[in-house]
Coordinates of C-alpha atoms and ligand atoms in Angstrom, one line a residue:
M9 CA 92.5 7.1 50.3
S10 CA 92.9 5.6 47.0
E11 CA 90.7 7.1 43.7
P12 CA 88.3 5.1 43.0
E13 CA 89.0 2.2 39.6
V14 CA 86.0 0.8 37.6
V15 CA 85.0 -2.8 36.3
R16 CA 82.5 -3.3 34.4
R17 CA 81.2 -6.8 33.7
P18 CA 77.7 -7.3 31.3
D19 CA 75.7 -8.9 34.5
G20 CA 75.4 -9.9 37.9
E21 CA 76.6 -13.5 36.7
E22 CA 79.6 -12.3 34.7
L23 CA 80.7 -9.2 37.7
A24 CA 80.0 -12.0 40.8
A25 CA 82.6 -14.4 38.9
A26 CA 84.8 -11.9 37.9
V27 CA 85.2 -10.6 41.4
A28 CA 85.5 -14.4 43.5
D29 CA 88.3 -15.2 40.2
E30 CA 90.1 -11.4 41.9
L31 CA 89.6 -12.0 44.8
A32 CA 90.4 -15.9 45.4
R33 CA 94.0 -14.4 43.6
T34 CA 94.4 -11.6 45.3
I35 CA 94.1 -13.6 49.2
R36 CA 96.3 -16.2 48.1
S37 CA 98.9 -12.8 46.5
A38 CA 98.9 -11.4 50.4
V39 CA 99.0 -15.2 51.8
A40 CA 102.0 -16.0 50.5
D41 CA 103.5 -11.8 51.2
R42 CA 102.6 -12.3 54.7
G43 CA 101.6 -15.9 55.6
V44 CA 97.5 -14.2 56.1
A45 CA 95.4 -13.0 54.9
H46 CA 91.9 -11.1 55.8
V47 CA 89.1 -10.6 54.1
A48 CA 86.0 -8.6 55.3
L49 CA 82.7 -10.3 53.9
T50 CA 79.4 -8.0 53.2
G51 CA 75.7 -9.1 53.0
G52 CA 72.9 -8.6 49.8
G53 CA 72.6 -10.3 46.9
I54 CA 75.0 -9.8 44.9
G55 CA 77.6 -10.0 47.5
I56 CA 76.4 -13.5 48.5
R57 CA 76.4 -14.7 45.1
T58 CA 80.1 -13.5 44.7
L59 CA 80.9 -15.9 48.3
A60 CA 79.0 -18.9 45.8
E61 CA 81.5 -18.1 43.0
L62 CA 84.8 -18.1 45.3
R63 CA 83.7 -21.3 46.2
G64 CA 85.3 -22.9 42.8
A65 CA 87.4 -19.9 42.2
A66 CA 89.2 -20.7 45.2
E67 CA 89.4 -24.8 43.7
R68 CA 91.0 -23.9 40.5
I69 CA 93.5 -22.3 42.3
G70 CA 93.7 -24.3 45.2
L71 CA 93.5 -21.8 47.3
D72 CA 95.4 -22.9 50.8
W73 CA 92.5 -21.6 53.1
S74 CA 95.0 -22.4 56.2
G75 CA 96.2 -18.6 56.1
V76 CA 92.6 -16.8 55.8
H77 CA 90.7 -14.8 58.1
L78 CA 87.2 -14.0 57.4
W79 CA 85.6 -11.2 59.1
W80 CA 82.4 -9.8 58.4
G81 CA 81.4 -5.4 57.8
D82 CA 77.9 -5.9 59.0
E83 CA 75.3 -8.3 60.1
R84 CA 71.8 -8.0 61.2
F85 CA 71.8 -8.2 64.7
L86 CA 69.3 -11.7 64.5
P87 CA 69.4 -15.1 66.7
D88 CA 71.9 -17.5 65.4
K89 CA 71.6 -19.6 62.2
D90 CA 68.7 -16.7 61.6
G91 CA 68.6 -17.3 57.6
E92 CA 68.4 -12.9 57.4
R93 CA 72.1 -13.2 58.8
N94 CA 75.1 -12.8 56.3
E95 CA 76.8 -14.8 58.3
T96 CA 74.7 -17.4 57.4
Q97 CA 73.8 -17.2 53.8
A98 CA 77.7 -16.7 53.4
C99 CA 78.4 -20.1 55.5
E100 CA 75.3 -22.1 53.0
A101 CA 77.5 -19.9 49.9
L102 CA 80.5 -20.7 50.7
I103 CA 82.2 -21.4 54.5
D104 CA 80.2 -24.4 55.1
H105 CA 82.3 -26.3 52.2
I106 CA 86.0 -25.1 53.0
D107 CA 89.3 -26.2 54.5
I108 CA 89.2 -23.0 56.9
P109 CA 90.3 -23.3 60.9
S110 CA 86.7 -22.7 62.5
H111 CA 88.9 -19.8 64.8
Q112 CA 89.7 -17.9 61.5
V113 CA 86.6 -17.4 61.2
H114 CA 84.6 -14.4 62.9
P115 CA 81.7 -13.9 63.6
I116 CA 80.4 -10.5 64.8
P117 CA 77.6 -11.8 67.8
A118 CA 74.4 -12.8 67.6
S119 CA 71.9 -11.3 69.5
D120 CA 70.9 -14.8 71.2
G121 CA 74.5 -14.9 71.4
A122 CA 77.1 -14.6 74.8
D123 CA 75.8 -11.0 75.5
G124 CA 72.0 -11.1 74.8
D125 CA 70.0 -9.2 73.0
E126 CA 72.6 -6.2 73.7
V127 CA 73.6 -4.5 70.4
E128 CA 76.4 -2.2 71.9
H129 CA 77.6 -5.8 73.6
A130 CA 78.1 -7.4 70.3
A131 CA 79.9 -4.5 68.6
T132 CA 82.5 -4.3 71.6
R133 CA 83.0 -7.8 71.3
Y134 CA 83.3 -7.7 68.1
S135 CA 85.8 -4.8 68.5
R136 CA 87.7 -6.6 70.7
E137 CA 88.7 -9.2 69.0
L138 CA 89.5 -7.2 66.2
A139 CA 92.1 -5.5 68.5
V140 CA 93.3 -8.8 69.2
A141 CA 94.0 -9.8 65.2
A142 CA 95.3 -6.7 64.4
R143 CA 98.5 -7.2 66.7
G144 CA 99.0 -3.8 68.1
E145 CA 98.5 -2.7 64.5
G146 CA 95.8 -0.1 65.4
P147 CA 92.5 -0.9 66.3
V148 CA 91.7 -3.2 63.7
P149 CA 93.8 -5.4 60.9
S150 CA 94.3 -3.7 57.7
F151 CA 91.6 -6.3 55.5
D152 CA 93.5 -7.4 52.3
V153 CA 90.2 -6.9 51.2
C154 CA 87.2 -4.9 52.2
L155 CA 83.8 -6.7 50.4
L156 CA 81.3 -3.9 50.5
G157 CA 78.0 -3.9 48.6
V158 CA 75.8 -0.9 47.8
G159 CA 72.5 0.4 48.9
P160 CA 70.9 2.2 46.6
D161 CA 70.5 5.1 49.6
A162 CA 73.9 4.9 49.0
H163 CA 75.2 2.9 52.0
V164 CA 77.9 0.7 52.4
A165 CA 77.8 -2.6 55.3
S166 CA 75.2 -0.9 58.2
L167 CA 76.7 2.8 57.3
F168 CA 73.2 4.7 56.4
P169 CA 72.8 7.6 55.1
G170 CA 71.4 10.8 57.2
L171 CA 72.5 8.1 60.4
P172 CA 75.0 9.2 63.2
Q173 CA 77.3 5.9 62.8
V174 CA 78.4 7.3 59.3
H175 CA 80.1 10.0 61.4
D176 CA 81.9 8.1 64.0
D177 CA 85.3 8.3 63.6
E178 CA 86.2 7.5 67.8
A179 CA 85.2 3.5 67.7
A180 CA 85.7 0.5 65.8
V181 CA 82.5 -1.0 65.7
V182 CA 79.4 0.2 66.9
G183 CA 75.6 -0.7 66.4
V184 CA 72.8 0.3 64.8
Y185 CA 69.3 0.4 66.2
D186 CA 66.8 2.0 63.2
A187 CA 68.3 0.7 60.1
P188 CA 65.9 1.6 57.2
K189 CA 67.0 -1.6 55.3
P190 CA 65.6 -4.6 57.8
P191 CA 65.9 -5.9 60.0
P192 CA 67.0 -2.8 62.3
R193 CA 69.1 -3.6 64.4
R194 CA 72.5 -4.2 63.0
V195 CA 76.0 -3.4 63.8
T196 CA 78.6 -2.0 61.7
L197 CA 82.2 -1.3 61.0
T198 CA 83.0 1.9 60.4
L199 CA 84.3 4.2 58.3
P200 CA 86.9 4.4 60.0
S201 CA 87.9 0.5 60.5
I202 CA 86.9 0.5 56.2
R203 CA 89.6 2.6 55.7
A204 CA 92.1 0.5 57.3
S205 CA 91.5 -1.6 54.4
R206 CA 94.9 -2.3 51.9
R207 CA 91.8 -2.3 49.4
V208 CA 88.0 -1.9 49.1
W209 CA 85.7 -3.0 46.4
L210 CA 82.3 -2.2 46.2
I211 CA 80.3 -4.7 44.3
A212 CA 77.0 -3.3 42.6
S213 CA 74.4 -4.8 40.1
G214 CA 71.4 -3.6 38.8
E215 CA 69.8 -0.1 37.8
G216 CA 68.6 0.5 41.3
K217 CA 72.0 0.7 42.1
A218 CA 73.6 3.2 39.3
E219 CA 72.7 6.7 41.6
A220 CA 74.8 5.2 44.6
V221 CA 77.5 4.6 42.5
R222 CA 77.8 7.7 40.7
L223 CA 77.5 9.5 43.6
G224 CA 79.9 7.0 45.4
L225 CA 82.5 8.2 42.1
V226 CA 82.0 11.8 42.7
G227 CA 82.7 11.2 46.3
G228 CA 79.7 13.4 47.5
P229 CA 79.3 14.2 51.8
V230 CA 79.6 11.0 53.2
E231 CA 76.3 11.4 55.5
E232 CA 74.7 11.4 52.0
A233 CA 76.3 9.0 50.8
P234 CA 78.6 7.1 52.9
V235 CA 79.7 4.7 50.0
A236 CA 82.3 8.0 48.7
G237 CA 84.0 7.4 52.1
A238 CA 84.0 3.5 51.2
R239 CA 87.9 3.7 50.2
G240 CA 91.7 2.3 50.6
R241 CA 94.2 2.4 51.3
E242 CA 96.1 1.2 48.2
S243 CA 93.2 0.8 46.1
T244 CA 89.6 0.6 45.8
V245 CA 87.2 -0.9 42.7
F246 CA 83.8 -0.7 41.6
W247 CA 83.0 -3.9 40.0
L248 CA 79.6 -3.0 38.3
D249 CA 77.7 -4.5 36.2
E250 CA 76.3 -2.2 32.9
D251 CA 73.3 -1.2 34.6
A252 CA 74.9 -0.9 38.0
A253 CA 77.2 1.5 36.1
S254 CA 74.4 3.4 33.4
R255 CA 75.2 6.4 34.9
I256 CA 78.8 7.1 34.7
Ligands
6PG11 O1 73.4 -6.7 55.5 C1 73.2 -5.9 54.8 O2 72.0 -6.2 53.8 C2 74.8 -5.6 54.0 O3 76.1 -5.6 54.2 C3 74.3 -4.4 52.9 O4 75.1 -3.1 53.0 C4 74.4 -4.8 51.8 O5 75.1 -5.2 50.4 C5 73.6 -3.9 50.7 O6 72.1 -3.3 51.3 C6 73.3 -4.4 49.2 O7 72.5 -5.6 49.0 P1 71.6 -5.5 48.2 O8 73.4 -6.1 47.1 O9 70.8 -7.7 48.3 O10 71.4 -4.7 46.8

């Protein structure tokens, strides 16, 4: 696993813009190198702001989305089109405004989807879709970039301190039933799936994330700080504004 690097920007606005510019360039390079790019998106405030910035960043470099697959690191297990779903917010910020083949956008099933109101069934369906895309490489594609917001309690995706899913090293995707951040039911990649990524980018804005960022960088026990287990195979970058970086 790669040692984390830190990139700092003055505030959330400049942070989202900087991540978006680098993400557009990284996606373009991945497609140029391998003909395809797999990106895992995150929910949360700065994560969605970054997606909104990515729209313009991609336009500025003429990014061709036809070779890009978009996934999610986690999802709030709610009905389709619910305004609180990470997919809904990502569509509003970015996906509805870019020319990406619809079959290359891979949402995590909703609570009113084909499998009904069963979190585990949604997790199983999503893991199967990931396995198909991995084409024998492993349980999940090696994401060119896995974007992750950071919770004030040092959670990433829907892997929360003290919950058993943090230690699950068998499944690629699991259900969460008692998340402390509403809604309680979620579907999430596990840490091994995150660590299969080429690049893991943590994005944190605000003083409230400063301690979680510090724990993430010093590499505390994942039981207390799941962010400390979020590392990429090739690189790990903590993208921080000055407030989130204030304790390092
Ligand atoms: O479903 C979610 O809520 C996200 O996937 C979650 O992991 C989020 O990224 C962090 O909680 C940070 O969110 P904020 O940036 O809004 O603090």
